[in-house]
XYZ file of C-alpha atoms in Angstrom:
657
model
C -293.719 191.554 -113.892
C -294.418 192.227 -110.506
C -294.406 188.594 -108.556
C -290.750 188.315 -110.548
C -289.337 191.836 -109.945
C -291.399 193.800 -106.654
C -293.402 191.823 -104.664
C -290.276 191.841 -102.536
C -290.428 195.681 -102.530
C -294.541 196.147 -101.466
C -293.759 196.735 -97.631
C -292.173 199.771 -98.323
C -295.037 200.788 -101.167
C -297.499 200.547 -98.007
C -295.227 202.196 -95.109
C -294.963 204.941 -97.509
C -298.646 205.275 -98.433
C -299.266 205.022 -94.467
C -296.968 207.690 -93.880
C -297.971 209.947 -96.252
C -301.289 210.114 -95.568
C -300.441 210.898 -91.801
C -298.286 213.328 -92.963
C -301.058 215.300 -95.256
C -303.172 215.141 -92.113
C -300.827 216.930 -90.273
C -300.915 219.283 -92.953
C -304.451 219.301 -93.117
C -305.445 219.747 -89.071
C -302.104 221.887 -88.347
C -301.667 224.363 -91.067
C -298.628 224.768 -93.598
C -296.171 225.342 -90.920
C -296.518 221.679 -90.037
C -294.982 220.312 -93.744
C -291.679 220.525 -93.201
C -292.140 218.168 -89.905
C -293.414 215.091 -92.451
C -289.579 215.931 -94.683
C -287.822 213.368 -91.699
C -289.993 210.416 -92.274
C -289.694 210.414 -95.925
C -285.750 210.671 -95.699
C -285.687 208.431 -93.387
C -287.800 205.760 -96.336
C -285.669 207.109 -98.936
C -282.772 206.677 -97.087
C -283.163 202.763 -96.114
C -284.099 201.818 -99.913
C -281.234 203.550 -100.829
C -278.826 201.420 -98.332
C -280.868 198.432 -99.292
C -280.952 198.181 -102.619
C -277.218 199.054 -102.619
C -277.148 195.566 -100.760
C -278.687 193.993 -103.565
C -276.329 195.673 -105.848
C -273.527 194.372 -103.945
C -274.879 190.897 -103.406
C -275.922 190.682 -107.371
C -272.014 191.878 -108.096
C -270.746 189.467 -105.435
C -272.317 186.854 -107.320
C -271.350 187.238 -110.711
C -267.462 187.312 -109.523
C -268.519 183.494 -107.552
C -270.030 182.975 -111.239
C -267.386 184.764 -113.307
C -264.892 182.539 -110.974
C -266.701 179.098 -111.608
C -266.475 180.011 -115.147
C -262.714 180.962 -115.371
C -261.793 177.724 -113.000
C -263.486 175.497 -116.299
C -261.952 177.559 -118.609
C -258.737 176.635 -117.390
C -258.870 173.020 -116.980
C -260.184 172.836 -120.399
C -257.848 174.955 -121.792
C -255.398 172.673 -119.664
C -257.079 169.705 -120.832
C -256.850 170.473 -124.268
C -253.113 171.927 -124.212
C -252.086 168.087 -123.291
C -253.443 167.165 -126.547
C -250.412 168.018 -128.595
C -252.451 167.264 -132.368
C -254.996 169.564 -131.789
C -253.973 172.930 -130.578
C -256.643 175.651 -129.520
C -259.284 172.658 -130.463
C -261.770 173.938 -127.607
C -261.619 177.224 -128.660
C -262.629 176.900 -132.309
C -265.333 174.107 -131.193
C -266.655 176.996 -128.483
C -267.020 179.498 -131.254
C -268.275 177.492 -133.579
C -271.066 175.981 -131.920
C -272.028 179.133 -129.771
C -272.756 181.336 -133.637
C -274.639 178.289 -134.993
C -276.837 178.057 -131.416
C -277.663 181.661 -131.958
C -278.568 180.693 -135.925
C -280.598 178.408 -134.598
C -282.893 180.693 -132.310
C -281.745 179.197 -129.169
C -282.159 181.531 -125.984
C -279.400 182.813 -124.201
C -279.600 180.410 -121.578
C -279.821 177.082 -123.569
C -276.747 179.283 -125.927
C -274.363 179.355 -122.743
C -274.883 175.710 -121.681
C -273.466 174.735 -125.074
C -270.543 176.799 -124.827
C -269.457 175.383 -121.601
C -270.629 171.926 -123.470
C -267.612 173.160 -125.727
C -265.170 174.358 -123.548
C -266.150 170.234 -121.663
C -267.051 168.305 -124.460
C -263.363 165.848 -124.353
C -263.233 166.482 -120.517
C -264.035 162.125 -120.490
C -260.993 161.103 -122.734
C -258.177 162.123 -119.092
C -259.948 158.212 -118.750
C -258.389 156.718 -122.294
C -254.958 155.716 -122.381
C -252.480 158.953 -124.055
C -251.243 155.617 -126.586
C -254.890 154.944 -127.672
C -255.135 158.534 -128.233
C -252.184 159.714 -130.415
C -251.514 156.003 -132.125
C -251.262 156.547 -135.842
C -252.581 153.775 -137.293
C -255.871 151.944 -137.047
C -257.348 151.172 -133.435
C -258.558 147.819 -132.705
C -261.722 146.732 -131.517
C -260.165 146.794 -127.716
C -258.595 150.502 -128.269
C -262.269 151.773 -130.233
C -263.682 150.170 -127.712
C -262.235 152.439 -124.960
C -262.751 155.680 -126.303
C -266.347 154.940 -126.667
C -266.000 155.437 -122.969
C -265.081 159.278 -122.611
C -268.264 160.779 -123.654
C -269.980 158.784 -120.322
C -267.016 159.763 -118.388
C -267.517 163.707 -119.153
C -270.591 163.210 -118.731
C -270.168 161.707 -115.116
C -268.226 164.593 -114.001
C -269.986 167.228 -115.304
C -273.432 165.904 -113.498
C -271.402 167.004 -110.154
C -271.293 171.109 -110.897
C -274.611 171.934 -110.699
C -274.953 174.594 -113.713
C -278.016 176.669 -114.208
C -278.298 174.985 -117.679
C -277.707 171.645 -119.617
C -274.461 170.937 -119.599
C -274.179 167.105 -118.989
C -276.262 165.584 -121.528
C -275.007 167.558 -124.452
C -271.547 166.018 -123.301
C -273.439 162.589 -123.155
C -274.354 162.905 -126.965
C -272.120 164.704 -128.790
C -270.702 161.158 -130.367
C -274.309 160.398 -131.305
C -275.358 160.094 -134.605
C -278.148 160.846 -137.079
C -278.719 157.958 -138.072
C -278.676 156.196 -134.724
C -275.438 154.717 -135.132
C -273.383 156.046 -132.481
C -271.959 156.045 -129.450
C -272.808 155.542 -126.714
C -277.017 155.096 -126.475
C -277.595 154.979 -130.157
C -279.945 158.023 -130.013
C -281.138 158.736 -133.599
C -282.145 162.523 -135.122
C -284.423 164.883 -132.307
C -283.698 162.549 -129.696
C -280.348 163.929 -129.703
C -280.275 167.560 -128.014
C -279.788 169.693 -129.776
C -276.652 171.291 -128.833
C -275.560 167.905 -128.675
C -276.046 167.789 -132.241
C -273.882 171.195 -133.025
C -271.140 169.566 -131.062
C -271.344 166.697 -133.064
C -270.676 169.419 -136.260
C -267.843 171.626 -135.281
C -266.364 168.971 -133.381
C -266.290 166.980 -136.794
C -265.343 169.378 -138.638
C -262.506 171.152 -136.534
C -261.294 167.041 -136.672
C -260.680 167.176 -139.849
C -258.793 170.117 -140.432
C -256.485 169.980 -137.809
C -253.354 167.460 -137.909
C -253.645 163.760 -136.217
C -251.426 161.519 -135.600
C -253.854 159.479 -137.689
C -254.519 161.307 -141.013
C -253.129 164.421 -142.428
C -254.933 168.156 -141.966
C -257.525 168.711 -145.107
C -258.272 171.836 -146.776
C -261.135 173.684 -146.250
C -263.402 172.992 -149.533
C -262.632 168.735 -148.693
C -263.601 169.193 -145.125
C -266.558 171.198 -145.776
C -266.973 168.280 -148.553
C -267.037 165.440 -146.599
C -269.354 167.659 -144.318
C -271.577 167.813 -146.088
C -271.127 164.510 -147.624
C -272.174 162.901 -143.556
C -275.579 165.290 -143.919
C -278.270 163.392 -142.954
C -276.085 160.075 -141.994
C -274.146 160.998 -139.371
C -274.542 165.065 -138.910
C -277.646 167.070 -138.682
C -278.861 168.615 -142.102
C -279.599 171.593 -140.634
C -276.857 172.078 -138.099
C -274.868 171.620 -141.593
C -276.615 173.873 -143.241
C -276.185 176.550 -140.672
C -272.651 175.884 -140.246
C -271.623 175.721 -143.467
C -273.434 179.821 -144.227
C -271.821 180.837 -140.805
C -268.333 179.422 -141.120
C -266.181 182.467 -143.040
C -267.758 184.429 -140.263
C -267.027 182.411 -137.384
C -263.872 181.198 -138.847
C -262.555 184.969 -138.466
C -264.130 185.294 -134.648
C -261.915 182.031 -133.378
C -258.659 183.363 -135.088
C -259.513 186.862 -133.011
C -259.714 184.129 -129.936
C -256.274 181.540 -130.557
C -255.059 183.377 -127.339
C -256.668 182.977 -123.824
C -257.533 186.859 -122.449
C -255.015 186.415 -120.002
C -251.909 184.207 -120.979
C -250.776 182.481 -118.237
C -246.895 182.391 -118.125
C -243.434 181.103 -116.706
C -240.339 182.565 -116.723
C -237.598 180.137 -117.839
C -234.982 180.751 -115.467
C -230.973 179.887 -116.372
C -229.620 176.637 -115.789
C -226.631 177.568 -112.663
C -224.082 175.719 -110.938
C -221.844 173.843 -113.704
C -220.458 176.487 -116.846
C -221.750 175.820 -119.960
C -219.878 172.959 -122.632
C -217.860 174.362 -125.449
C -220.058 176.556 -127.812
C -223.323 176.853 -125.651
C -224.247 180.881 -125.158
C -226.521 181.836 -122.542
C -229.145 184.136 -123.384
C -231.703 186.203 -120.648
C -234.850 184.499 -119.332
C -237.103 183.811 -121.391
C -241.068 183.747 -120.988
C -243.696 180.835 -122.330
C -246.521 180.429 -122.603
C -247.622 177.307 -118.940
C -249.704 175.806 -121.986
C -247.074 175.526 -124.384
C -245.138 173.435 -121.729
C -248.220 171.179 -121.259
C -248.115 170.630 -124.563
C -244.447 170.134 -124.909
C -244.268 168.240 -122.089
C -246.762 164.863 -123.376
C -245.389 165.606 -127.281
C -242.252 164.474 -125.210
C -243.880 161.087 -123.698
C -245.305 159.924 -126.944
C -242.568 161.304 -129.207
C -240.047 158.607 -126.734
C -242.623 156.874 -126.753
C -242.755 156.406 -130.598
C -238.692 155.897 -130.975
C -238.846 153.567 -128.512
C -241.289 151.835 -130.249
C -239.924 152.360 -134.064
C -236.144 151.560 -132.951
C -237.207 147.819 -132.306
C -238.507 147.676 -135.860
C -235.176 147.383 -137.438
C -231.919 145.768 -137.604
C -229.981 148.016 -140.104
C -228.012 151.265 -139.143
C -229.162 153.212 -141.784
C -232.915 152.901 -141.320
C -232.900 152.307 -137.409
C -231.006 156.109 -138.006
C -233.783 157.269 -140.357
C -236.418 156.434 -138.162
C -234.870 157.928 -135.204
C -234.638 161.370 -136.821
C -238.609 161.169 -138.095
C -239.514 161.254 -134.759
C -236.756 162.998 -133.440
C -238.222 166.489 -135.418
C -240.828 166.562 -132.926
C -238.551 167.393 -130.323
C -235.395 168.765 -130.782
C -235.341 170.981 -133.871
C -233.246 170.325 -136.599
C -232.035 171.106 -140.282
C -229.656 168.115 -140.644
C -229.032 165.037 -138.564
C -225.896 163.013 -138.989
C -224.601 159.701 -137.006
C -221.026 159.084 -136.187
C -219.243 156.098 -135.877
C -215.839 155.021 -133.946
C -213.249 152.983 -135.357
C -211.055 151.330 -132.370
C -208.467 150.727 -134.867
C -207.919 153.919 -136.934
C -209.420 156.227 -133.864
C -211.790 158.461 -136.161
C -214.828 159.079 -136.825
C -216.536 158.424 -139.587
C -220.510 159.784 -140.811
C -222.452 156.408 -141.630
C -225.502 158.829 -141.590
C -226.832 162.181 -142.807
C -230.316 163.244 -143.498
C -231.553 167.421 -144.341
C -229.803 170.241 -145.755
C -225.796 169.146 -146.701
C -226.619 164.939 -145.551
C -224.638 164.681 -148.815
C -221.691 166.674 -147.379
C -221.610 165.549 -143.696
C -222.475 161.227 -144.742
C -218.011 161.644 -146.784
C -216.759 163.034 -143.193
C -214.185 161.166 -141.468
C -212.884 163.087 -138.151
C -210.225 161.423 -135.839
C -210.586 161.354 -132.530
C -210.402 164.474 -129.989
C -210.631 166.772 -133.387
C -214.173 168.873 -134.339
C -217.352 168.375 -132.517
C -217.560 164.803 -132.473
C -213.992 164.345 -131.768
C -214.025 166.738 -129.394
C -217.231 164.239 -127.576
C -215.564 161.216 -128.765
C -212.519 162.088 -126.233
C -214.373 163.748 -123.135
C -217.790 161.408 -123.476
C -219.896 164.450 -122.208
C -223.117 166.717 -124.999
C -221.097 169.730 -126.517
C -223.951 172.509 -126.836
C -224.122 175.484 -129.636
C -220.876 174.900 -130.449
C -219.821 175.594 -134.239
C -220.854 172.808 -137.121
C -217.358 174.336 -139.212
C -215.111 172.882 -136.579
C -216.064 169.426 -138.145
C -216.091 169.709 -141.751
C -212.316 171.281 -140.783
C -211.055 168.680 -138.630
C -212.223 166.299 -141.943
C -210.668 168.346 -144.249
C -213.077 170.313 -145.732
C -213.550 173.501 -146.567
C -215.546 175.358 -143.477
C -217.071 177.754 -145.945
C -218.831 174.498 -147.361
C -221.654 174.634 -144.506
C -224.310 177.296 -144.262
C -224.925 175.544 -140.375
C -224.450 177.362 -137.554
C -224.957 175.714 -134.307
C -224.723 172.692 -133.413
C -226.226 169.946 -130.546
C -223.347 167.029 -130.230
C -224.079 163.762 -127.707
C -222.030 160.842 -126.892
C -223.565 157.268 -127.593
C -222.709 154.680 -124.827
C -222.988 151.172 -125.098
C -221.565 149.440 -121.252
C -219.472 152.319 -120.928
C -218.255 151.693 -124.498
C -218.028 154.773 -126.381
C -219.261 153.978 -130.183
C -220.279 157.247 -131.817
C -222.595 160.310 -131.647
C -225.789 161.547 -132.804
C -225.526 165.257 -133.929
C -228.086 167.848 -134.729
C -227.535 171.014 -136.765
C -229.620 173.988 -137.123
C -229.140 177.246 -139.427
C -229.868 179.231 -136.523
C -226.736 180.528 -134.669
C -227.045 179.436 -130.075
C -231.066 177.323 -131.040
C -230.121 174.697 -128.675
C -231.220 174.993 -124.987
C -230.430 173.124 -121.958
C -233.745 171.087 -122.073
C -233.065 170.029 -125.697
C -229.817 168.590 -124.905
C -231.622 166.452 -121.984
C -234.146 165.707 -124.448
C -231.477 163.867 -126.783
C -229.845 162.627 -124.319
C -232.115 160.899 -123.582
C -232.999 159.493 -127.076
C -229.199 158.796 -127.490
C -229.221 156.017 -124.411
C -231.834 154.199 -126.356
C -230.663 154.173 -128.994
C -227.049 153.394 -127.829
C -227.828 150.067 -127.385
C -230.173 149.514 -130.774
C -227.667 151.093 -132.712
C -224.620 148.561 -130.762
C -226.795 145.692 -131.518
C -227.617 147.323 -135.566
C -223.762 147.186 -135.670
C -223.551 144.116 -134.859
C -226.129 142.825 -137.246
C -224.662 144.499 -140.200
C -221.559 143.170 -139.255
C -222.416 139.374 -139.207
C -224.366 140.016 -142.133
C -221.803 140.959 -144.185
C -219.978 137.581 -143.215
C -222.544 135.579 -143.606
C -222.068 136.945 -147.310
C -218.631 137.299 -147.876
C -215.969 135.142 -148.205
C -213.123 135.308 -145.734
C -210.272 134.454 -147.570
C -210.882 136.689 -150.398
C -213.050 139.348 -148.900
C -215.522 138.945 -152.159
C -219.276 137.833 -151.753
C -219.900 134.684 -151.408
C -222.177 131.870 -153.039
C -224.637 132.635 -150.643
C -224.829 136.236 -152.237
C -224.204 135.558 -155.786
C -227.559 133.354 -155.607
C -229.183 135.648 -154.244
C -228.001 138.636 -156.541
C -228.387 136.054 -159.687
C -231.890 135.504 -158.916
C -232.855 139.519 -158.316
C -230.771 139.586 -161.920
C -232.566 137.453 -164.172
C -235.884 137.958 -162.576
C -234.776 141.832 -163.912
C -233.547 140.283 -167.160
C -236.736 139.116 -167.737
C -239.203 141.430 -166.990
C -237.032 143.978 -169.108
C -235.991 140.878 -171.697
C -232.733 142.062 -171.512
C -229.558 139.816 -171.361
C -227.438 138.568 -167.904
C -224.040 136.708 -168.054
C -221.782 134.669 -166.061
C -217.769 133.789 -166.485
C -216.987 131.341 -164.410
C -213.512 130.882 -163.942
C -210.747 128.204 -163.011
C -207.165 128.864 -161.361
C -204.780 127.217 -163.551
C -202.497 124.291 -161.899
C -203.318 125.627 -158.380
C -202.900 122.560 -156.873
C -199.286 122.850 -158.071
C -198.609 126.513 -156.332
C -200.108 124.248 -152.833
C -198.351 121.413 -153.540
C -194.926 123.292 -154.117
C -194.949 126.181 -152.000
C -197.696 125.388 -149.672
C -201.581 126.541 -148.811
C -200.329 129.595 -147.413
C -198.911 130.865 -150.024
C -201.848 129.627 -152.132
C -204.442 131.678 -150.405
C -202.157 134.761 -150.896
C -202.511 133.967 -154.550
C -205.910 133.516 -154.530
C -206.115 136.843 -152.775
C -204.121 139.021 -155.092
C -206.407 137.123 -158.243
C -209.120 138.405 -156.486
C -207.878 141.732 -156.432
C -207.489 141.718 -159.837
C -211.089 140.447 -161.315
C -212.454 143.038 -159.001
C -211.015 145.758 -160.613
C -211.756 144.324 -164.190
C -215.231 145.083 -163.637
C -217.804 147.290 -163.158
C -218.671 148.705 -159.964
C -222.280 147.311 -160.277
C -221.194 143.548 -161.490
C -220.171 140.999 -158.974
C -216.995 138.733 -158.955
C -217.548 135.644 -156.619
C -215.193 133.423 -154.858
C -217.342 130.065 -155.634
C -215.370 127.497 -154.094
C -211.438 126.167 -154.360
C -209.874 127.777 -156.828
C -213.192 128.903 -159.057
C -214.282 132.885 -159.417
C -217.557 133.715 -160.602
C -218.477 137.187 -162.591
C -221.934 138.354 -162.987
C -222.457 140.935 -166.021
C -225.659 142.740 -165.814
C -227.052 143.813 -169.175
C -224.460 141.802 -170.819
C -224.806 139.651 -174.683
C -222.927 137.153 -175.848
C -220.494 139.392 -177.557
C -219.521 141.790 -174.816
C -219.363 138.465 -172.602
C -216.714 136.540 -174.794
C -214.385 139.921 -175.206
C -214.765 140.688 -171.330
C -213.637 137.184 -170.516
C -210.478 138.521 -172.382
C -209.794 140.301 -170.308
C -210.178 139.832 -167.458
C -207.670 136.016 -169.126
C -205.547 138.442 -169.562
C -205.416 140.547 -166.667
C -204.769 137.497 -164.702
C -201.781 136.764 -167.761
C -200.208 140.380 -166.447
C -200.213 139.598 -163.013
C -196.704 139.431 -161.276
C -196.851 136.723 -158.617
C -193.582 135.737 -156.484
C -194.307 132.771 -153.781
C -191.231 133.783 -152.464
C -188.885 136.816 -152.892
C -187.221 137.297 -156.109
C -189.091 134.339 -157.797
C -191.678 135.143 -159.929
C -194.833 132.659 -161.234
C -197.058 133.039 -163.823
C -201.316 132.788 -163.081
C -203.302 131.863 -165.566
C -207.216 131.658 -165.557
C -209.884 129.541 -167.515
C -213.014 130.661 -168.715
C -216.671 129.200 -169.522
C -219.471 132.099 -170.101
C -222.562 131.941 -170.693
C -225.451 133.755 -171.321
C -229.333 134.686 -170.052
C -231.655 133.547 -172.376
C -229.836 132.155 -174.454
C -228.374 128.872 -172.437
C -230.206 128.925 -170.163
C -233.632 130.679 -167.933
C -232.158 129.316 -164.653
C -229.133 129.736 -162.878
C -228.515 125.955 -162.949
C -228.557 125.809 -166.523
C -226.328 128.585 -167.480
C -223.983 127.921 -164.305
C -223.475 124.269 -165.963
C -223.071 125.334 -169.521
C -220.528 127.887 -168.484
C -218.099 125.079 -166.048
C -218.731 123.194 -168.525
C -217.051 125.311 -171.426
C -214.543 126.401 -168.719
C -213.508 123.351 -168.523
C -213.648 123.016 -172.262
C -210.974 126.054 -172.916
C -208.947 124.648 -169.233
C -208.511 121.638 -171.632
C -207.208 123.869 -174.205
C -205.658 125.789 -172.764
C -203.221 123.042 -171.654
C -203.297 121.030 -175.054
C -201.919 125.081 -176.459
C -199.314 125.261 -173.368
C -197.921 121.891 -174.496
C -197.321 122.366 -178.300
C -194.448 124.592 -179.810
C -196.090 127.046 -180.908
C -199.487 128.529 -178.539
C -202.566 128.874 -180.923
C -204.779 131.754 -180.740
C -208.173 131.110 -178.443
C -210.496 130.206 -179.975
C -213.988 131.665 -178.742
C -216.957 129.783 -176.966
C -219.079 129.566 -179.669
C -217.096 128.412 -182.028
C -216.591 125.384 -179.964
C -218.617 122.247 -181.371
C -220.830 121.008 -178.757
C -220.088 117.681 -178.686
C -219.030 117.446 -174.565
C -215.393 116.657 -174.308
C -213.750 114.032 -172.301
C -213.349 116.474 -169.414
C -217.006 117.179 -169.286
C -217.933 113.351 -168.885
C -215.012 113.348 -166.076
C -216.932 116.057 -164.214
C -220.119 116.361 -163.259
C -222.401 119.562 -163.628
C -221.782 122.599 -160.982
C -225.259 122.636 -158.543
C -226.570 124.978 -156.062
C -224.919 124.547 -152.964
């Protein structure tokens, strides 16, 4: 104790003792009246000692201030790194509280505990060397990406090794991803070879990762996280540390909760945008103070969300699929209760909602707004965003009651592709005046990216529709029929149900073309197509097969129902009033043959061939009946003899085109 604390003061004791001896000698020889003279050197000694000790205390206070400044700087930088990780807010603060509590419980010295606390603050500093897209990747990492992740303990230890901490920090950072069974990284230490502080960090870091929302997994419930912790005890984690942590967790969780916010909140005043007046509906708000760490987190969240949106938009072709991906990623940047896409029709000069998700999506999908009316019409005409406008304006412009909406603020941005307006993206919120200029900037940026993709999706859908649609009648074509029929037959086979196929041929169509011209024949086909489509159920299909032939696919229909539908379609065409020339009416008629799965065949080729043969038998009977003095009742296909007629022999069975 003397050597450590008092050796430096030894000269003053000897000097004081010598002065006291001299004073005693003077008093003995000169009398007690000389005693006051001895007070002067004693006071000088006392005063000198007091001044000296004061300077020592000032130096110690200065050293503590510098140390606190260094620790505060380290903490601020660590919190900034933590804020950069948008998926794990306050991660390092919780890890620090947990680690310090376990270190005390395991009997570590105060110096070692301070080292654990500092290492907990800085254990992820090496992630600065790992690309952001790898850290935030939602799926499993490739081998190359995992190798990139493995370098962060070494990088962190090398960064910290240059700082002269009075306690070990770098070894703890280097080893905090080592495993108890020796299968960790970067060195592969095992068991007690791993520093105790690093083993503590491994446990608390793993637990907090389980309890946090990450791009690659959902946050676990407490019981599930503790269960996994116990499951890894003796494998990846030190059993003694796991046992200590599980016992202390309730108290440590309360302590971590009370220390979520830093002691000194760093804030900034969010300024109002100056200059131009806001768009219609924009409401200025008083300046607000925001946490700078939230700003850091938002900045990185914005970067990654934009990256995700760009990546997602390249993985879908349809408009609805593209917008579903965009809206799911957009929610991380711009808050909304409802998100909608309106596409512009040049011919009608209207904007029709093609996609909506969220609150009131069903109502929103039925809105059609004229150019210049409502919010979307205003954006279409002015080609600029609209912030915090009244959503009910779109309902009013579409002729819908405005009191049906519970939305109170809207942000609408135009979609422009090569200076061509193609539509708008709109987000709505239930609270008034929610959106800021920063939200507008973000949605504008996303709209720039989305415009080209949505335009390509429109072109794709139109091309796809054209490839599956007959251009003359607007009915599905043969390619679509075979796709649909294949699905229906597979479904019917699985559910043990029936599918009916009706093959139809327009009677005397050649006579119409030869007499009145092909343009009149085309008009006759279009009018027959309208009648046939109207006479079937919405989920059945009518196809223009080839020339003047049509095919109807009836799901879930047996023989009797198919026969009734056959007569119904023939009557519907018989009732059609067709005028090849004004004032001249020409009767139209069709011949129909039916085939039913599975009774008449198990494949569409067999069904088509059977229905086609029956259609020609029906055509022959109708011609024969038309030439007789009095029309006879039509016979059903099941009453006709199965023998093949001469007409059947003259025409081969229909196959796949």
